[in-house]
Amino acid sequence: MSHPQVDDRPHEECGVFGVYAPGEVVSKLTYFGLFALQHRGQESAGIAVSDGKRIMVFKDMGLVSQVFNEGTLNSLTGHLAIGHTRYSTAGGSVWQNAQPTFAQVAGQGLALAHNGNLTNTDKLEELLRSAIAEGADDKVPHKETMDSSNDTALITSLMAAHPSDSIEQIALDVLPQLMGAFCLVFMTENALYAARDPHGVRPLVLGRLERGWVVASETAALDIIGATFVREVEPGEFVAIDAAGLRSHHFATPRPKGCVFEYVYLARPDTRIAGRPVQPTRVQIGRQLAVEHPANADIVIPVPDSGTPAALGYARESGIDFAIGLVKNAYVGRTFIQPTQTIRQLGIRLKLNPLREVIAGKRLVVVDDSIVRGNTQRALIRMLRAAGAAEVHVRISSPPVQWPCFYGIDFATRAELIAPGLSVDEIAQAIEADSLGFVSLAGMHAAVGLDADLLCSACFDGNYPIHIPGSAAATLGIDQEDT
C-alpha cells in the first residue's frame, strides 16, 4: 500500500514501549506510551498483553489513534505489555510486518518488538538455516519467509530455534550474534525483557511506576504515563523484569555511539538522551549556526516543528527578530487517502502554508533541521517567494547529509542525496536559495555537549562505527577494517 510523500525528511524506523505493572491497566499505559512515541513510526502500531496465562496481540496499519479504541484496549487485559510504532526502513509497509511479532519459544509464548536495523542479516540467516537443518524446523515460525526484509521476524526465529528452555539464556546467547543498531522489548506470559545494542545507537530508557517498571524509546513516554525516569538501559545490557524484580546482564562490552541525529531531529524536544535535554541542545545548535553563518535579514522563521528550537537559538544569537512565518497543519500525517493529481501538485502546502502578512517584502532566514534530497526546500522557497519574500537565506542545523544510514533512519541512497558531489553554493543554487549555510560537524558536536567519539555521525562523515553489509560497503567504497 503506497503513501503520498509530501516531504523528504528523514524518518526513523520505530518506537518501542514495555510495562510490567500488576494492578494497572497496562493496555492503556502502553497506548499512551505509544502516543508519545508516534513521531518515531506512523505506518503501523501494535500492543501485546499478557494476563499470566496467555499473550494477546493486536496490531494494524495506521496511527496509534486509528488502530486502537476503548473497546479494543479494554479487551487487552493483563499485568504486562509491550507496544510498537513502525516506520519501515527494512521490509514493506504491510500488515505482515507490523509488530509485535509472536512465536512459541521454549514452550512459552513470546512477543517481540524492535527498533533499529541489523547489518549482518545474511550471517544470521545462515545460522537459522543451520539450526533448521539440525532439527529446529518445527520450532521456527518464519522459516518460509526468511529474508533480510524483516529483522524482527529473523530475531524471533533465531530465538525460537534455540535449544535452551530458558528465555534469559536464549537471549544471552542470541543477542551477542546480532550486529547493527537494535533496541528490543519482548515478553513471555510472566516476564518483560529489554535489550540495547553495544553501541547504544538508539535511545532506550528505564522508568519506575509505583507498582511496576517501564522501558521506552524516549523519556517523553515515561512522562506521559507518570513514570519516574530511573536510568538509560546501557549499551550491551539485557534487562529482565518479573515478580522477583529487575535483573540486569551485560551481553557485550559497551562501546557507546549514540546517533547524533536524535539530538538534531528524531527525538521529541521534551526528551532527554544521555542526560542531555533535547530542546536546549537544539537551541544551542541554532546559536552555533548563527555564529558560523550570519545573514543580513529582517526576520528568522523556522520550518515547523523541527526547525523551531534552532531558529530560536539563531534569532537570540544574531539579534534578528524571530517570527512565525509558516503555519503547519498538525493533522497531516501519513495517510491511506491518495491525493488527486491537483492536490499532489500542491505538494508541501498539505503540511505548510505561509503567513503572507509576516513575510511579504522581508529578507528571511529560514531555519530547518536537514536537507536530504532537496525537494522539500526547493518547493518551500518557491512558496515563500510567491508569498512575497524579498530574499530567502536557508540555514540548516545539521551538516550536509553525505552518506546513507544503515542503523535505522530512512535516508536515501547516496545517489539520491543532494549533497554528495556538490558544493554548498551549488546546493543553494539547486534549491533556489539566496544563500545557504550548514552548521559544522564540530559545531554540532560542541552544541550537543558529548565527546565526538561517543556519537555516530556516519550520515555526515561516512565513518560507520558498526560494520555495514558487504555489498553496500563495496558500492560506497568503504574500507571496514577498522570499524
Coordinates of C-alpha atoms in Angstrom, one line a residue, residues 280-442:
P280 CA 18.1 23.3 24.8
T281 CA 20.6 21.3 22.7
R282 CA 18.7 22.3 19.5
V283 CA 18.6 25.9 20.6
Q284 CA 22.3 25.8 21.2
I285 CA 22.9 24.3 17.7
G286 CA 20.9 27.3 16.4
R287 CA 23.2 29.7 18.2
Q288 CA 26.2 27.9 16.8
L289 CA 24.7 28.2 13.3
A290 CA 24.3 31.9 13.7
V291 CA 27.9 32.3 14.7
E292 CA 29.1 30.2 11.7
H293 CA 26.7 31.6 9.1
P294 CA 25.4 35.1 9.8
A295 CA 22.9 36.7 7.5
N296 CA 21.6 40.2 6.7
A297 CA 17.9 39.7 7.2
D298 CA 14.8 41.1 8.8
I299 CA 13.3 38.0 10.5
V300 CA 14.2 34.5 11.4
I301 CA 11.5 31.9 10.7
P302 CA 11.5 28.2 11.4
V303 CA 10.3 25.3 9.3
P304 CA 7.9 23.9 12.0
D305 CA 8.1 22.0 14.1
S306 CA 11.6 20.5 13.9
G307 CA 13.3 23.8 12.9
T308 CA 11.8 25.9 15.7
P309 CA 14.3 25.4 18.6
A310 CA 17.3 26.0 16.3
A311 CA 15.5 29.1 14.8
L312 CA 15.0 30.4 18.3
G313 CA 18.7 30.0 19.0
Y314 CA 19.7 31.6 15.7
A315 CA 17.5 34.6 16.5
R316 CA 18.8 35.0 20.0
E317 CA 22.5 34.8 18.9
S318 CA 22.1 37.0 15.8
G319 CA 19.7 39.6 17.3
I320 CA 17.4 39.2 14.3
D321 CA 13.7 39.1 15.2
F322 CA 12.1 35.6 15.5
A323 CA 8.7 35.2 13.8
I324 CA 6.3 32.5 12.8
G325 CA 6.1 32.7 9.0
L326 CA 4.8 29.2 8.3
V327 CA 1.8 27.5 9.7
K328 CA 1.8 23.7 10.0
N329 CA -1.3 21.6 9.6
A330 CA -0.8 19.3 12.6
Y331 CA -3.3 16.8 11.3
V332 CA -1.4 15.8 8.2
G333 CA 0.5 12.7 8.8
R334 CA 0.9 9.5 6.9
T335 CA -2.5 8.7 5.3
F336 CA -4.1 6.0 3.3
I337 CA -6.1 8.5 1.3
Q338 CA -4.4 9.1 -2.0
P339 CA -4.4 12.7 -3.2
T340 CA -5.7 13.7 -6.6
Q341 CA -3.1 15.0 -9.1
T342 CA -4.3 18.5 -8.5
I343 CA -3.8 18.2 -4.7
R344 CA -0.5 16.3 -5.3
Q345 CA 0.8 19.3 -7.2
L346 CA 0.2 21.5 -4.1
G347 CA 2.9 19.4 -2.5
I348 CA 4.3 21.0 0.6
R349 CA 1.1 23.1 1.1
L350 CA -0.5 20.0 2.5
K351 CA 1.7 20.5 5.6
L352 CA 2.8 24.1 5.5
N353 CA 1.2 27.4 4.5
P354 CA 3.0 30.9 4.5
L355 CA 1.7 33.8 6.5
R356 CA 1.9 36.5 3.8
E357 CA 1.5 39.4 6.1
V358 CA 4.6 38.3 8.1
I359 CA 6.9 37.5 5.2
A360 CA 5.9 39.8 2.3
G361 CA 8.8 42.2 1.5
K362 CA 11.0 40.7 4.2
R363 CA 14.5 39.2 3.9
L364 CA 14.1 35.8 5.6
V365 CA 16.4 33.5 7.4
V366 CA 14.7 30.1 7.1
V367 CA 15.9 27.5 9.6
D368 CA 15.4 23.8 9.0
D369 CA 16.9 20.7 10.5
S370 CA 18.4 19.0 7.4
I371 CA 18.5 18.7 3.7
V372 CA 18.2 15.2 2.3
R373 CA 17.1 15.3 -1.4
G374 CA 16.4 19.0 -1.6
N375 CA 12.9 18.7 -3.0
T376 CA 11.2 20.0 0.1
Q377 CA 13.4 23.0 0.5
R378 CA 13.0 24.0 -3.2
A379 CA 9.3 23.8 -3.0
L380 CA 9.3 25.7 0.2
I381 CA 11.5 28.5 -1.1
R382 CA 9.3 28.9 -4.2
M383 CA 6.2 29.1 -2.0
L384 CA 7.9 31.8 0.2
R385 CA 8.8 33.8 -2.9
A386 CA 5.3 33.5 -4.2
A387 CA 4.1 34.9 -0.9
G388 CA 6.3 38.0 -1.3
A389 CA 9.6 37.2 0.4
A390 CA 12.3 39.6 -0.8
E391 CA 15.2 37.2 0.0
V392 CA 15.4 33.6 1.4
H393 CA 18.5 32.6 3.3
V394 CA 18.4 29.0 4.3
R395 CA 20.3 27.8 7.5
I396 CA 20.5 24.1 8.4
S397 CA 21.0 22.9 11.9
S398 CA 23.0 19.8 10.8
P399 CA 25.9 19.3 8.4
P400 CA 25.2 18.1 4.8
V401 CA 23.9 14.6 4.7
Q402 CA 26.5 12.8 2.6
W403 CA 26.0 9.1 3.4
P404 CA 23.1 6.7 3.8
C405 CA 22.2 5.4 7.2
F406 CA 22.3 1.6 8.0
Y407 CA 21.2 1.9 11.6
G408 CA 17.5 2.7 11.5
I409 CA 17.0 6.0 9.7
D410 CA 15.3 6.1 6.3
F411 CA 17.9 8.2 4.5
A412 CA 18.0 7.9 0.7
T413 CA 20.8 6.0 -1.1
R414 CA 23.8 8.1 -1.7
A415 CA 22.8 8.6 -5.4
E416 CA 19.6 10.2 -4.2
L417 CA 21.1 12.6 -1.7
I418 CA 21.7 16.1 -2.9
A419 CA 24.9 16.9 -1.0
P420 CA 27.5 14.4 -2.4
G421 CA 29.5 15.9 -5.2
L422 CA 28.0 19.4 -4.8
S423 CA 29.5 22.5 -3.0
V424 CA 27.3 24.5 -0.6
D425 CA 26.9 27.2 -3.3
E426 CA 25.8 24.6 -5.8
I427 CA 23.2 23.2 -3.4
A428 CA 21.9 26.7 -2.7
Q429 CA 21.5 27.2 -6.4
A430 CA 19.7 23.8 -6.8
I431 CA 17.2 24.7 -4.1
E432 CA 16.9 28.3 -5.3
A433 CA 18.1 30.0 -2.1
D434 CA 19.8 33.3 -1.9
S435 CA 22.3 31.8 0.5
L436 CA 22.8 28.6 2.4
G437 CA 24.7 27.6 5.5
F438 CA 25.1 24.3 7.3
V439 CA 26.3 24.0 10.9
S440 CA 29.7 22.4 11.0
L441 CA 30.2 18.9 12.3
A442 CA 32.5 20.2 15.1

